[in-house]
Each structure stands twice: as structure tokens, then as C-alpha cells.
PDB file of C-alpha atoms in Angstrom:
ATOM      1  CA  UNK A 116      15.400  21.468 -16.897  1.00 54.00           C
ATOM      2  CA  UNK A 117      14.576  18.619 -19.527  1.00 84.00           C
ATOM      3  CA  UNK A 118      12.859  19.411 -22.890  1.00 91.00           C
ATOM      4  CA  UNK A 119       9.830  16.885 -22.015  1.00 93.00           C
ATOM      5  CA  UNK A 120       9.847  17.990 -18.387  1.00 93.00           C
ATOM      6  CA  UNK A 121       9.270  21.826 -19.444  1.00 93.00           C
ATOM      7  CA  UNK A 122       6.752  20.274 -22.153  1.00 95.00           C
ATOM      8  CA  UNK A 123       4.802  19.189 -19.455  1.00 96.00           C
ATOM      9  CA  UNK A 124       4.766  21.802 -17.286  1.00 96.00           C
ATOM     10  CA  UNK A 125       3.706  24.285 -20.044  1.00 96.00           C
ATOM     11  CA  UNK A 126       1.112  21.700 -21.029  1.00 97.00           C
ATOM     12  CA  UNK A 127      -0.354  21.933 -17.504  1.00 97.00           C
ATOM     13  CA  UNK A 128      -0.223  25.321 -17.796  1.00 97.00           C
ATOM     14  CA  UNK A 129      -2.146  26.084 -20.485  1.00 97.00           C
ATOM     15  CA  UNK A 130      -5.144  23.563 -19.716  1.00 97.00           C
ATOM     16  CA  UNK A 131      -4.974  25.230 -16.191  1.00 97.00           C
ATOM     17  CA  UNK A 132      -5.602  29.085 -18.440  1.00 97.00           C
ATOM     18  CA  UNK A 133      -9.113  30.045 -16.721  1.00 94.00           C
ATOM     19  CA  UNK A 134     -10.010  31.245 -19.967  1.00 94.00           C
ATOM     20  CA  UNK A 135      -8.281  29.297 -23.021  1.00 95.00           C
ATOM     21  CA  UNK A 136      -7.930  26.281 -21.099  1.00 96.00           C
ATOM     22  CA  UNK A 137      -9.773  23.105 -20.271  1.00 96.00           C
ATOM     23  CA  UNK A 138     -12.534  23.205 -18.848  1.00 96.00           C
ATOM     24  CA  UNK A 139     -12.593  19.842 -16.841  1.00 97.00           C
ATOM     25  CA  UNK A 140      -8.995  20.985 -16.491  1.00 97.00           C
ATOM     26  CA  UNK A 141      -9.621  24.182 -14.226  1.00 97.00           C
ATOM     27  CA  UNK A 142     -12.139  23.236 -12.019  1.00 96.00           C
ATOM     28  CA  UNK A 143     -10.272  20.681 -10.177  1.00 96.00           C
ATOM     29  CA  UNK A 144      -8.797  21.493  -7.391  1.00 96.00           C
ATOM     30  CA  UNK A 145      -6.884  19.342  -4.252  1.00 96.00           C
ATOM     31  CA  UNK A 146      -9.653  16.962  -2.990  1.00 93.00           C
ATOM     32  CA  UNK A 147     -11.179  16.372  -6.760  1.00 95.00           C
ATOM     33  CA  UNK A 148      -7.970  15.225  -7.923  1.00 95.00           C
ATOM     34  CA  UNK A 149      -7.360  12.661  -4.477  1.00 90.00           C
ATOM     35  CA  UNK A 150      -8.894   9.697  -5.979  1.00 88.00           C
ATOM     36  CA  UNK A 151      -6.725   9.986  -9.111  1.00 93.00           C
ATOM     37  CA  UNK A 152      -3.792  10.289  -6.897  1.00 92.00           C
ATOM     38  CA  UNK A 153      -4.545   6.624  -5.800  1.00 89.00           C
ATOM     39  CA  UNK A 154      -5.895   5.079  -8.762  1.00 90.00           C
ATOM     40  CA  UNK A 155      -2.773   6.178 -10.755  1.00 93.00           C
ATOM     41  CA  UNK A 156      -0.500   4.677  -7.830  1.00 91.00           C
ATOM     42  CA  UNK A 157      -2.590   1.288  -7.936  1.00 89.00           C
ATOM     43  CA  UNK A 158      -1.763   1.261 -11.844  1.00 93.00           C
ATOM     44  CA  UNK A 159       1.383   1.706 -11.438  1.00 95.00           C
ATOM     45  CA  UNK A 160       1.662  -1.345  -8.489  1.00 90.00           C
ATOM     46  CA  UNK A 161      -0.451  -3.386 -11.535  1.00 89.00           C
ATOM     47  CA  UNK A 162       2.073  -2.851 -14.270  1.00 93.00           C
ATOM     48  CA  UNK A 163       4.949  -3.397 -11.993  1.00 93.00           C
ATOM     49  CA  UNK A 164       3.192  -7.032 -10.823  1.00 87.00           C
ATOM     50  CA  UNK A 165       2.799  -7.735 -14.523  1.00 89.00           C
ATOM     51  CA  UNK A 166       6.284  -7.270 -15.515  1.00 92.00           C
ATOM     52  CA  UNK A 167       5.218  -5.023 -17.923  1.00 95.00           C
ATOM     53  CA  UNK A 168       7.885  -2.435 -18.858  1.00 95.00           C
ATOM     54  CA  UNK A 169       6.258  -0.415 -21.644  1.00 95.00           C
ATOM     55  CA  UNK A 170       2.699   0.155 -19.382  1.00 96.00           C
ATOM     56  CA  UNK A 171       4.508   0.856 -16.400  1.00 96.00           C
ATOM     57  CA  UNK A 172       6.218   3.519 -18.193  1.00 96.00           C
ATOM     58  CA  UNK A 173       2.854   4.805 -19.461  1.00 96.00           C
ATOM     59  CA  UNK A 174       1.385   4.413 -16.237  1.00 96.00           C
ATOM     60  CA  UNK A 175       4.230   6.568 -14.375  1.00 97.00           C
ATOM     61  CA  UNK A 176       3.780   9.195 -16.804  1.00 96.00           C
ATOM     62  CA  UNK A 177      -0.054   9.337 -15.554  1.00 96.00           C
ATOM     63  CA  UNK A 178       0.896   9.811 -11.961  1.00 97.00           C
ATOM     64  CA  UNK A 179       4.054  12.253 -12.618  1.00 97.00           C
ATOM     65  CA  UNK A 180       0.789  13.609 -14.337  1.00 97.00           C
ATOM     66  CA  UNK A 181      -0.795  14.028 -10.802  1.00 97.00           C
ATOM     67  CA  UNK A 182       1.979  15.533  -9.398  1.00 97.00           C
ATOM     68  CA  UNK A 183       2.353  18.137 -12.158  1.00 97.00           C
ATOM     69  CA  UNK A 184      -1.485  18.865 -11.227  1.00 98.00           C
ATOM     70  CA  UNK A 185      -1.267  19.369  -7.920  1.00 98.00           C
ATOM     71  CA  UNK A 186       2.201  21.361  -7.743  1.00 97.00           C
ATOM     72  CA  UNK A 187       0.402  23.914 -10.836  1.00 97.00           C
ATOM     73  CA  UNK A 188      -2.394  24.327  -8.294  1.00 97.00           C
ATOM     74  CA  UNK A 189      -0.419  25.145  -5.300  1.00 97.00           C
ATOM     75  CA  UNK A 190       1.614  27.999  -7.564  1.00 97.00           C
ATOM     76  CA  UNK A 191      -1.702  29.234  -8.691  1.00 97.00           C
ATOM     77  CA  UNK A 192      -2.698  29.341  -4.924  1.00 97.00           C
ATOM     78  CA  UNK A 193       0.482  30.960  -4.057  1.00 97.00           C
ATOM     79  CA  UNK A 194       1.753  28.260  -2.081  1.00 97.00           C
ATOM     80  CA  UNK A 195       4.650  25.921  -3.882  1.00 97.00           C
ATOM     81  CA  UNK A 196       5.123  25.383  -7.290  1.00 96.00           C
ATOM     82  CA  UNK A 197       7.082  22.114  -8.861  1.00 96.00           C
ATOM     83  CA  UNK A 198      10.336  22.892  -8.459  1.00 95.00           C
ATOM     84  CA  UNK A 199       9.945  23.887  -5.083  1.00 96.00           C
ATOM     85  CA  UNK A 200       8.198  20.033  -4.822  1.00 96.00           C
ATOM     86  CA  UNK A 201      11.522  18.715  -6.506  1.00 95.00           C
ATOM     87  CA  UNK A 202      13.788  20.272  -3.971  1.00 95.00           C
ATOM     88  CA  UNK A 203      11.964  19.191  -1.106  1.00 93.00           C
ATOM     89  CA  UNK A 204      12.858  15.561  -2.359  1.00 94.00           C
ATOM     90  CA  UNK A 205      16.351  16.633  -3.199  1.00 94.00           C
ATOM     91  CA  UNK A 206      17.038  17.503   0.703  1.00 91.00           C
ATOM     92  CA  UNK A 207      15.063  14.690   2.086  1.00 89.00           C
ATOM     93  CA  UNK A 208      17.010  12.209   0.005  1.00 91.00           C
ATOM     94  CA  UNK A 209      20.313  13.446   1.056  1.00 91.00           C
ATOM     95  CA  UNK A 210      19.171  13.802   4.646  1.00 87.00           C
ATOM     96  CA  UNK A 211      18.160  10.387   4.830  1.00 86.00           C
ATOM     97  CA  UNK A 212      21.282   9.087   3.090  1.00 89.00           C
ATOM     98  CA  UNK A 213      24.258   9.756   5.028  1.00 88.00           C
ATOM     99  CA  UNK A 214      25.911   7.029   3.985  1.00 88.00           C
ATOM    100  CA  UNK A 215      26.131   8.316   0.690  1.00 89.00           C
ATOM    101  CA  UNK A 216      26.030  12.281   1.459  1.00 91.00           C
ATOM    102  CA  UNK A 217      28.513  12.455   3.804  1.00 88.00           C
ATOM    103  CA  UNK A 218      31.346  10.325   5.375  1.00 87.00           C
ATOM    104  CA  UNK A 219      29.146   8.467   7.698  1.00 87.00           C
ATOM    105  CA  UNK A 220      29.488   4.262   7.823  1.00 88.00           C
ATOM    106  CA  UNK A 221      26.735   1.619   8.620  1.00 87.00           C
ATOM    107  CA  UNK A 222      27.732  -1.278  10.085  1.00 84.00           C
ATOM    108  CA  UNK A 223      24.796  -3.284   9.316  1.00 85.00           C
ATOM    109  CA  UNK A 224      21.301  -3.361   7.694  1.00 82.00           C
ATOM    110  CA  UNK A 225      19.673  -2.605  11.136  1.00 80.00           C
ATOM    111  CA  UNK A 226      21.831   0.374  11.955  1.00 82.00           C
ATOM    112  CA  UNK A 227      21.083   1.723   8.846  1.00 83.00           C
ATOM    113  CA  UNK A 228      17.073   1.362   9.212  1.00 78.00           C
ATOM    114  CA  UNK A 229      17.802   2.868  12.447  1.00 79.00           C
ATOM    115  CA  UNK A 230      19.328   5.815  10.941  1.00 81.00           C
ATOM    116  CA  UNK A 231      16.914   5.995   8.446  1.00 78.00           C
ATOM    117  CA  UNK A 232      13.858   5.970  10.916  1.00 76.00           C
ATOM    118  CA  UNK A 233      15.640   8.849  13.047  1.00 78.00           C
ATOM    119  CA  UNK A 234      15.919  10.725  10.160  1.00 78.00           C
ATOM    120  CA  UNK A 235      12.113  10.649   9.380  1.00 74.00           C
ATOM    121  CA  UNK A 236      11.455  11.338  13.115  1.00 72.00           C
ATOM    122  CA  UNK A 237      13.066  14.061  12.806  1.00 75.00           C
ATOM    123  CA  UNK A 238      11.452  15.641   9.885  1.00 72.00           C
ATOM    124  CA  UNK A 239       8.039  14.722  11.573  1.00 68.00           C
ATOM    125  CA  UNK A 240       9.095  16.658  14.869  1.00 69.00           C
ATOM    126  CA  UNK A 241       9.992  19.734  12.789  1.00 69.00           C
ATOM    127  CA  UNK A 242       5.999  19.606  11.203  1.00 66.00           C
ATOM    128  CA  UNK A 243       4.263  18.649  13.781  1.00 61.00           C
ATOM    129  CA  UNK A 244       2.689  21.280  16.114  1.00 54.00           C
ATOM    130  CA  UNK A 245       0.226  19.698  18.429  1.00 47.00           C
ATOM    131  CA  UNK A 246       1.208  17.087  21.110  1.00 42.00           C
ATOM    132  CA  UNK A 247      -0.746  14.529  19.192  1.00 52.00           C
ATOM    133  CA  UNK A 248       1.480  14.726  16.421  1.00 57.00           C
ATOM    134  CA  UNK A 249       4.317  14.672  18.605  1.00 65.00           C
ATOM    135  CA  UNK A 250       3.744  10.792  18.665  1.00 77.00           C
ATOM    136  CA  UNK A 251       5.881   8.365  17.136  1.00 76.00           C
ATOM    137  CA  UNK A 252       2.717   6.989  14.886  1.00 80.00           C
ATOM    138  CA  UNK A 253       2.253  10.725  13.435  1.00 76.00           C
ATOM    139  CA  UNK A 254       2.331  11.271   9.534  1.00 73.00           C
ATOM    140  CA  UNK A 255       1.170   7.472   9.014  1.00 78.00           C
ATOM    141  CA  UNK A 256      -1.344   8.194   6.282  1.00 76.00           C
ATOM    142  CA  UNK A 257      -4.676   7.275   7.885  1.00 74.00           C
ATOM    143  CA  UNK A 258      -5.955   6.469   3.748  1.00 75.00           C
ATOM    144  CA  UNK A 259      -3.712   3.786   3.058  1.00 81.00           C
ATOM    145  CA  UNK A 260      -4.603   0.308   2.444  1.00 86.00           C
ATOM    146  CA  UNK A 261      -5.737  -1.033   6.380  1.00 89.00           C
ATOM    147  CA  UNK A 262      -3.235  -4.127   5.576  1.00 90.00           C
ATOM    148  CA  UNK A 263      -0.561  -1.195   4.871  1.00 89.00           C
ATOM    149  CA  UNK A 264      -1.512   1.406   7.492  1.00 90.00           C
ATOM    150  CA  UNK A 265      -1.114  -1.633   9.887  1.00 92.00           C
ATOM    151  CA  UNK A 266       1.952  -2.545   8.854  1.00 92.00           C
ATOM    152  CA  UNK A 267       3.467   0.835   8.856  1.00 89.00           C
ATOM    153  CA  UNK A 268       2.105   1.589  12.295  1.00 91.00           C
ATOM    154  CA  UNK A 269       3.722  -1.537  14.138  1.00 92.00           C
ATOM    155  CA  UNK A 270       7.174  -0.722  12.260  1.00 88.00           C
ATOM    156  CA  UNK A 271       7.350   2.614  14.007  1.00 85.00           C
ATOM    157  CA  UNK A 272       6.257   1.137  17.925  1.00 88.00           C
ATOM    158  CA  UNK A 273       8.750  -1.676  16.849  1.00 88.00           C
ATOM    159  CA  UNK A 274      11.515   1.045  16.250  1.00 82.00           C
ATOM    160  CA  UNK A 275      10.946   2.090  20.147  1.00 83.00           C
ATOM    161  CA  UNK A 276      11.017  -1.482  21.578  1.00 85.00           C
ATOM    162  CA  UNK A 277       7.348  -2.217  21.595  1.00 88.00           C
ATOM    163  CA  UNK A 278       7.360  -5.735  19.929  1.00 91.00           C
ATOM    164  CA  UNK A 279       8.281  -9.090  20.123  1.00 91.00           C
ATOM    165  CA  UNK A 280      12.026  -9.502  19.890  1.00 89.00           C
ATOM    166  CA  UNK A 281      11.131 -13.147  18.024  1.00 92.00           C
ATOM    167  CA  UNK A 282       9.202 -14.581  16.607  1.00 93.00           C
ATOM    168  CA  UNK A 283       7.407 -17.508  17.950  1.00 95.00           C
ATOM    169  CA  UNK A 284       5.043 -16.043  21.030  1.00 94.00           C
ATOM    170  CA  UNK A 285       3.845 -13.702  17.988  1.00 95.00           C
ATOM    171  CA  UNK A 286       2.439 -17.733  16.640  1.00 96.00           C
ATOM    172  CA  UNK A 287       0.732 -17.805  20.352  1.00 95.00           C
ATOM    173  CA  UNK A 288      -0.724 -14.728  19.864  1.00 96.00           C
ATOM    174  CA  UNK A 289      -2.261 -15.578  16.579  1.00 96.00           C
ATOM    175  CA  UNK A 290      -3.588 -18.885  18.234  1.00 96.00           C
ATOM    176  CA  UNK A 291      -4.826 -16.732  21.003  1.00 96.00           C
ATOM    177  CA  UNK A 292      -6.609 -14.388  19.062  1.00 96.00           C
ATOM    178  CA  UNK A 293      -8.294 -17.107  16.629  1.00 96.00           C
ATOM    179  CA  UNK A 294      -9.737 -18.097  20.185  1.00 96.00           C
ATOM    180  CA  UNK A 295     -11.294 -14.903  20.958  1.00 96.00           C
ATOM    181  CA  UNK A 296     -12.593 -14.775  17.419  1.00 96.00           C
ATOM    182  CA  UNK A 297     -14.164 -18.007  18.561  1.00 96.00           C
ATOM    183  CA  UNK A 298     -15.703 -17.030  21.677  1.00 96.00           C
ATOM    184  CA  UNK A 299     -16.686 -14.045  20.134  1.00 96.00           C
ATOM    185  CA  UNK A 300     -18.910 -15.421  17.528  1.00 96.00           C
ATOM    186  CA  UNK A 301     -19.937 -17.887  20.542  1.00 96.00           C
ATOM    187  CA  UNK A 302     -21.544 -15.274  21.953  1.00 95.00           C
ATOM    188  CA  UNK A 303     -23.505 -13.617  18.942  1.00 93.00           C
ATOM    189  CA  UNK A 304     -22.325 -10.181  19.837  1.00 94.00           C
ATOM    190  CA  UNK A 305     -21.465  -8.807  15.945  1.00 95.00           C
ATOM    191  CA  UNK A 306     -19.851  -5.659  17.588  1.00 95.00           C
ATOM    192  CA  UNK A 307     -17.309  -7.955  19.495  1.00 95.00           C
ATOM    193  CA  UNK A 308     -17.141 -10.292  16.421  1.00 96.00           C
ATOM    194  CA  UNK A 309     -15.749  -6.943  14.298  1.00 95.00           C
ATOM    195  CA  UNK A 310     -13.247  -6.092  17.465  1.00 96.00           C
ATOM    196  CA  UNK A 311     -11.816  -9.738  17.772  1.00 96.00           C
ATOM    197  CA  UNK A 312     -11.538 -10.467  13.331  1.00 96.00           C
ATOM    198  CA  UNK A 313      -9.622  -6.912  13.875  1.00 95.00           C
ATOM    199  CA  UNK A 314      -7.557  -7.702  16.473  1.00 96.00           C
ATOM    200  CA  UNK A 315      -7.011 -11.277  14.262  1.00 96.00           C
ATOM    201  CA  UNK A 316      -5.755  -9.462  11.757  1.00 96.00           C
ATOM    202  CA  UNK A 317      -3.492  -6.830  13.035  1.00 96.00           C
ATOM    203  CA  UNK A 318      -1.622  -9.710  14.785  1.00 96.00           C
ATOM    204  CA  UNK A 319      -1.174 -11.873  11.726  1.00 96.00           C
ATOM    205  CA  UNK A 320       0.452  -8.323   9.964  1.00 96.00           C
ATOM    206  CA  UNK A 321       2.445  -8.607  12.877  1.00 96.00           C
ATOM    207  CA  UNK A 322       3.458 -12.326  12.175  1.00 96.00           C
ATOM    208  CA  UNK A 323       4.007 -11.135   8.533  1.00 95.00           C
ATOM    209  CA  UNK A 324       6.540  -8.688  10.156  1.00 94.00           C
ATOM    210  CA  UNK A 325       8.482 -10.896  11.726  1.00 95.00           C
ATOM    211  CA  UNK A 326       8.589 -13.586   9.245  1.00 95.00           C
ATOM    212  CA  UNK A 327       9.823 -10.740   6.220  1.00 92.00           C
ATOM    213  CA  UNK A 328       6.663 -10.858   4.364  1.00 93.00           C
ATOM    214  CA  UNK A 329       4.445  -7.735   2.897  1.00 91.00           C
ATOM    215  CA  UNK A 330       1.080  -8.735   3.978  1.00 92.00           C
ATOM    216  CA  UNK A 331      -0.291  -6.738   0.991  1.00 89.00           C
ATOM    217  CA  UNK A 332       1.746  -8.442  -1.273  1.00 88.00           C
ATOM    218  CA  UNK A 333       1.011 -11.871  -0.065  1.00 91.00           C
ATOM    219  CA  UNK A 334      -2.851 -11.091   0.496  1.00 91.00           C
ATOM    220  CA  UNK A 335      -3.348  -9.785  -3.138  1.00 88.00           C
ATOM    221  CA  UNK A 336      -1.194 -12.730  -4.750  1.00 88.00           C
ATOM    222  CA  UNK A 337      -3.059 -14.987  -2.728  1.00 92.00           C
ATOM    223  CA  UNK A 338      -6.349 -13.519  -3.749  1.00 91.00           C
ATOM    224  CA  UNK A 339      -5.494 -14.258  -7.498  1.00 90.00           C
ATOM    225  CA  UNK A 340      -4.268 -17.555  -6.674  1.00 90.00           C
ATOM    226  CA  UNK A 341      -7.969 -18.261  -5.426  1.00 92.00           C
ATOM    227  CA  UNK A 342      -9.361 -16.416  -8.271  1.00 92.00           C
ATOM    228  CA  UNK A 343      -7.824 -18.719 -10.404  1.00 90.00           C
ATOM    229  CA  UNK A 344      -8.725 -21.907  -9.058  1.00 90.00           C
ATOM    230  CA  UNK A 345     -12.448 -20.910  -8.575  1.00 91.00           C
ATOM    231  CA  UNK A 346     -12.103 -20.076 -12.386  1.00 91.00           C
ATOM    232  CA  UNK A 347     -10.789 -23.522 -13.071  1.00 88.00           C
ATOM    233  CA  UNK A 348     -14.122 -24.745 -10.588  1.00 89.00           C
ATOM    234  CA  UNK A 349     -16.316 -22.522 -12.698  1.00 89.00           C
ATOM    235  CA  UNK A 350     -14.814 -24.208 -16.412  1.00 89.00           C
ATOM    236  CA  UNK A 351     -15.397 -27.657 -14.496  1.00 87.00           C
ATOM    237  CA  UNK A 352     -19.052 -26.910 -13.742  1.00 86.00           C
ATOM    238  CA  UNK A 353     -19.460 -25.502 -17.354  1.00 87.00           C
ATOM    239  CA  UNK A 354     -17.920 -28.585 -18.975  1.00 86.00           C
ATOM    240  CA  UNK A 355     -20.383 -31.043 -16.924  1.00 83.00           C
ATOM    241  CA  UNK A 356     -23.237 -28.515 -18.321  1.00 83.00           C
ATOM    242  CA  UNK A 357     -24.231 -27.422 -14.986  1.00 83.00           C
ATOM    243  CA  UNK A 358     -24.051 -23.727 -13.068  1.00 85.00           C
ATOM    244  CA  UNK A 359     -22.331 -23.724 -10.146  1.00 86.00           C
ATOM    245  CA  UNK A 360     -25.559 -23.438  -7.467  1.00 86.00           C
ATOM    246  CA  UNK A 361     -26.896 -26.837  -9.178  1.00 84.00           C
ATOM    247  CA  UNK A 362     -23.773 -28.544  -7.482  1.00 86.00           C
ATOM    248  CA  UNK A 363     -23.569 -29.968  -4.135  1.00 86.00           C
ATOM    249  CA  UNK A 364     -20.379 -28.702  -1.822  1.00 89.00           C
ATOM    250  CA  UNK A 365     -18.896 -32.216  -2.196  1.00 89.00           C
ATOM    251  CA  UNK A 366     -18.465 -31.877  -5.744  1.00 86.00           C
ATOM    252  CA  UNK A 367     -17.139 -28.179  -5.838  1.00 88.00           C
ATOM    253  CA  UNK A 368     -14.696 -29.698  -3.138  1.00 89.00           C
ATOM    254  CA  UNK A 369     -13.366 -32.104  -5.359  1.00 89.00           C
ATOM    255  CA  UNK A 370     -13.271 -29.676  -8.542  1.00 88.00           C
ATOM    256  CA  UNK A 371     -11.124 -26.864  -6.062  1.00 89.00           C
ATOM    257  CA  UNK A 372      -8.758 -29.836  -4.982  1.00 90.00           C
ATOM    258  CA  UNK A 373      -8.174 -30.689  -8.924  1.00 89.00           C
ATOM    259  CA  UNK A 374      -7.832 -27.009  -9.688  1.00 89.00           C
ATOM    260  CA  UNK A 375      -4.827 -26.734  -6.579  1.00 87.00           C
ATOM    261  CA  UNK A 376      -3.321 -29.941  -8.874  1.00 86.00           C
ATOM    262  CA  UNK A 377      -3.765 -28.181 -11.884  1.00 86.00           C
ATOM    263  CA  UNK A 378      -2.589 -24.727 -11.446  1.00 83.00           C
ATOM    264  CA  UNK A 379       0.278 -25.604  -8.888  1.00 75.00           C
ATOM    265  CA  UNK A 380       2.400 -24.267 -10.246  1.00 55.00           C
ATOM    266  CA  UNK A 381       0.662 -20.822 -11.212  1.00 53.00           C
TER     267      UNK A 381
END
């Protein structure tokens, strides 16, 4: 095992000692340490959108952190400990690369993703236990981002057949949806409002889909491509020595059109 990698894993250990050891340290358990699980992941998504090598190294060091955690816990509990954790990976990797492992050949891109997705079905069959997991949507972690749970969902109904083989009635459907939306808020009925901006969304994810685009990706750099234009807005309100509420829609207008000049390239 590596020097740093044994470092760690006595490090753990000792702030895990229920009597020398930390005392924020001990008392976590599974479900306390969750949210840290996710925040450390999200870090790790930030540094890698920032193209910064030296924090995302930092940053994967905090979540390998996590996993240290959680494996120390399970071998206190009796259940796994992190080697057992690194093994598991070991065999799934080499289960879900034949092409590599073994002598097999893909042909194509698609045959391979085929291959792969088998190869997870298969690992989900020999888990699952109840009929309900016996469904091709089982395992999809129901905590994910909604954009991402989405996406993941419709990938595995699209492996069985159940999509659009192109792409264009998928543009009808988003047309037909914006419709209900419409009638929908027609009607006042906030419940059916909710269903129809739901059912909105889920089919643009599917659009994304077929047009090759991560609908988390694009959403988030979207949503700092508006943050910085309304920050541009906000400077040009400043610079006319005004707030923002003591100008008229008009004039914001024509300060967010400037700002899509200005930052067009951004």
C-alpha cells in the first residue's frame, strides 16, 4: 500500500480512538457524514469548472477524505473496511471493461455503451431482492441533482427502446408541453401548473439527450452567464447613481441587451 495512503488510514484511525481521539471525530456516523459526501463532490465539480489544478487536488483529497470515513466506520461496525471498498472497484472496473480485460472487440461506440449498460444490469440484478428493484430504473440515486436523476433515468428506458429514435418529434414534444404549461396556468390550478413545468422540463432533458448536451452542465453555465450580465445591469444602475427598483423595465432592458454586447464573449 502507499506511504500517504497508510498515513491516512492510520490518521482516521486514531481520530476514530473512542477515547484518545476526536471528539467531533467519533460521533459521526453514516447519515451525519451524507451532506459532506455531497458538498465535497460539488467542490470537486467547482475546481474542475475552474481549471484549477492545485484546488482540485486539494479538493479530491477532502472527498478521498469521505471515503476513508465511511469505510473506518463500516470496519468498526464489522461490516467492510477500505480495502475491501478498493476491491469492489477493482472487479467492477474489469467487469465493465472487457475490451480491455479480456479479448473481447467493440465495433462501435454504441456497442460498447451497450455492453457497458448490460454489465451494470447485471450487477443491479445480483443486489436487488424485491421485484421493485428488479426494474431497469433501480439503483438510480433518488438524491441526485433532479436535472441529473432525470437524465440518468431516461438513459436506462432509452437502453430498452423506450425513446425517440430522432430527434425532431422530441422538438414537438417540447412545443407541446410549453402548451400545456399554458393552459395550465390558464386555468389557475397551481397543482397542475407544478405537473405541466415538470413534465416541461423532463422533456427538454430529453431534448438535451438527443442533441449530446449535459443539461446540468448547460443549466449551471447558463446560470453564470445570467449572473454575469445582471452584474454588468447592477454596475450600470450604480454608475447612473440609481438602485435597481428606481428603474423602469425599459431601461433595465436596454442595460441587459448592452451587457449580452459586452460580455459576448464570456
Amino acid at each position: 500500500m502507499l506511504k500517504n495512503t497508510r498515513n491516512l488510514l492510520a490518521i482516521m484511525a486514531r481520530l476514530r480512538h473512542p477515547e484518545t481521539g476526536c471528539a467531533w471525530d467519533v460521533k459521526q456516523d453514516f447519515t451525519s457524514l451524507m451532506p459532506y459526501v455531497i458538498e465535497e463532490a460539488y467542490e470537486v465539480a467547482d475546481a474542475i469548472e475552474r481549471n484549477d489544478p492545485d484546488d482540485l487536488r486539494s479538493e479530491l483529497g477532502d472527498l478521498l477524505l469521505q471515503v476513508v470515513f465511511h469505510s473506518r466506520i463500516a470496519e468498526e461496525l464489522g461490516l467492510f473496511d477500505f480495502e475491501e471498498v478498493s476491491g469492489a472497484i477493482c472487479e467492477k472496473l474489469i467487469h465493465r471493461h472487457p475490451q480491455v480485460f479480456s479479448d473481447t472487440v467493440f465495433n462501435s461506440d454504441e456497442e460498447r455503451h451497450r455492453a457497458w449498460e448490460q454489465a451494470k444490469a447485471l450487477e443491479r440484478q445480483r443486489k436487488n431482492k424485491t421485484v421493485e428493484q428488479d426494474s431497469v430504473l433501480a439503483g438510480v440515486a433518488g438524491n441526485l441533482p433532479a436535472l441529473m436523476e432525470c437524465e440518468k433515468i431516461q438513459d436506462r428506458a432509452a437502453n430498452y427502446g423506450f425513446d425517440w429514435s430522432e430527434v425532431l418529434p422530441v422538438f414537438d414534444k417540447v412545443r407541446e408541453e410549453m402548451e400545456e404549461v399554458r393552459e395550465a396556468w390558464e386555468s389557475g390550478d397551481q397543482a397542475h401548473i407544478k405537473e405541466e413545468i415538470g413534465d416541461l422540463l423532463l422533456v427538454v432533458v430529453n431534448l438535451a439527450r438527443h442533441l449530446k448536451v449535459n443539461p446540468e452542465i448547460a443549466l449551471k453555465e447558463s446560470t453564470k452567464k445570467f449572473s454575469r450580465r445582471f452584474q454588468y445591469v447592477e454596475r450600470q444602475a450604480r454608475a447612473s447613481d440609481r438602485d435597481l427598483r428606481d428603474c423602469d423595465l425599459a431601461e433595465l432592458d436596454a442595460f441587459w441587451n448592452a451587457a449580452k454586447k459586452a460580455l459576448m464573449k464570456r
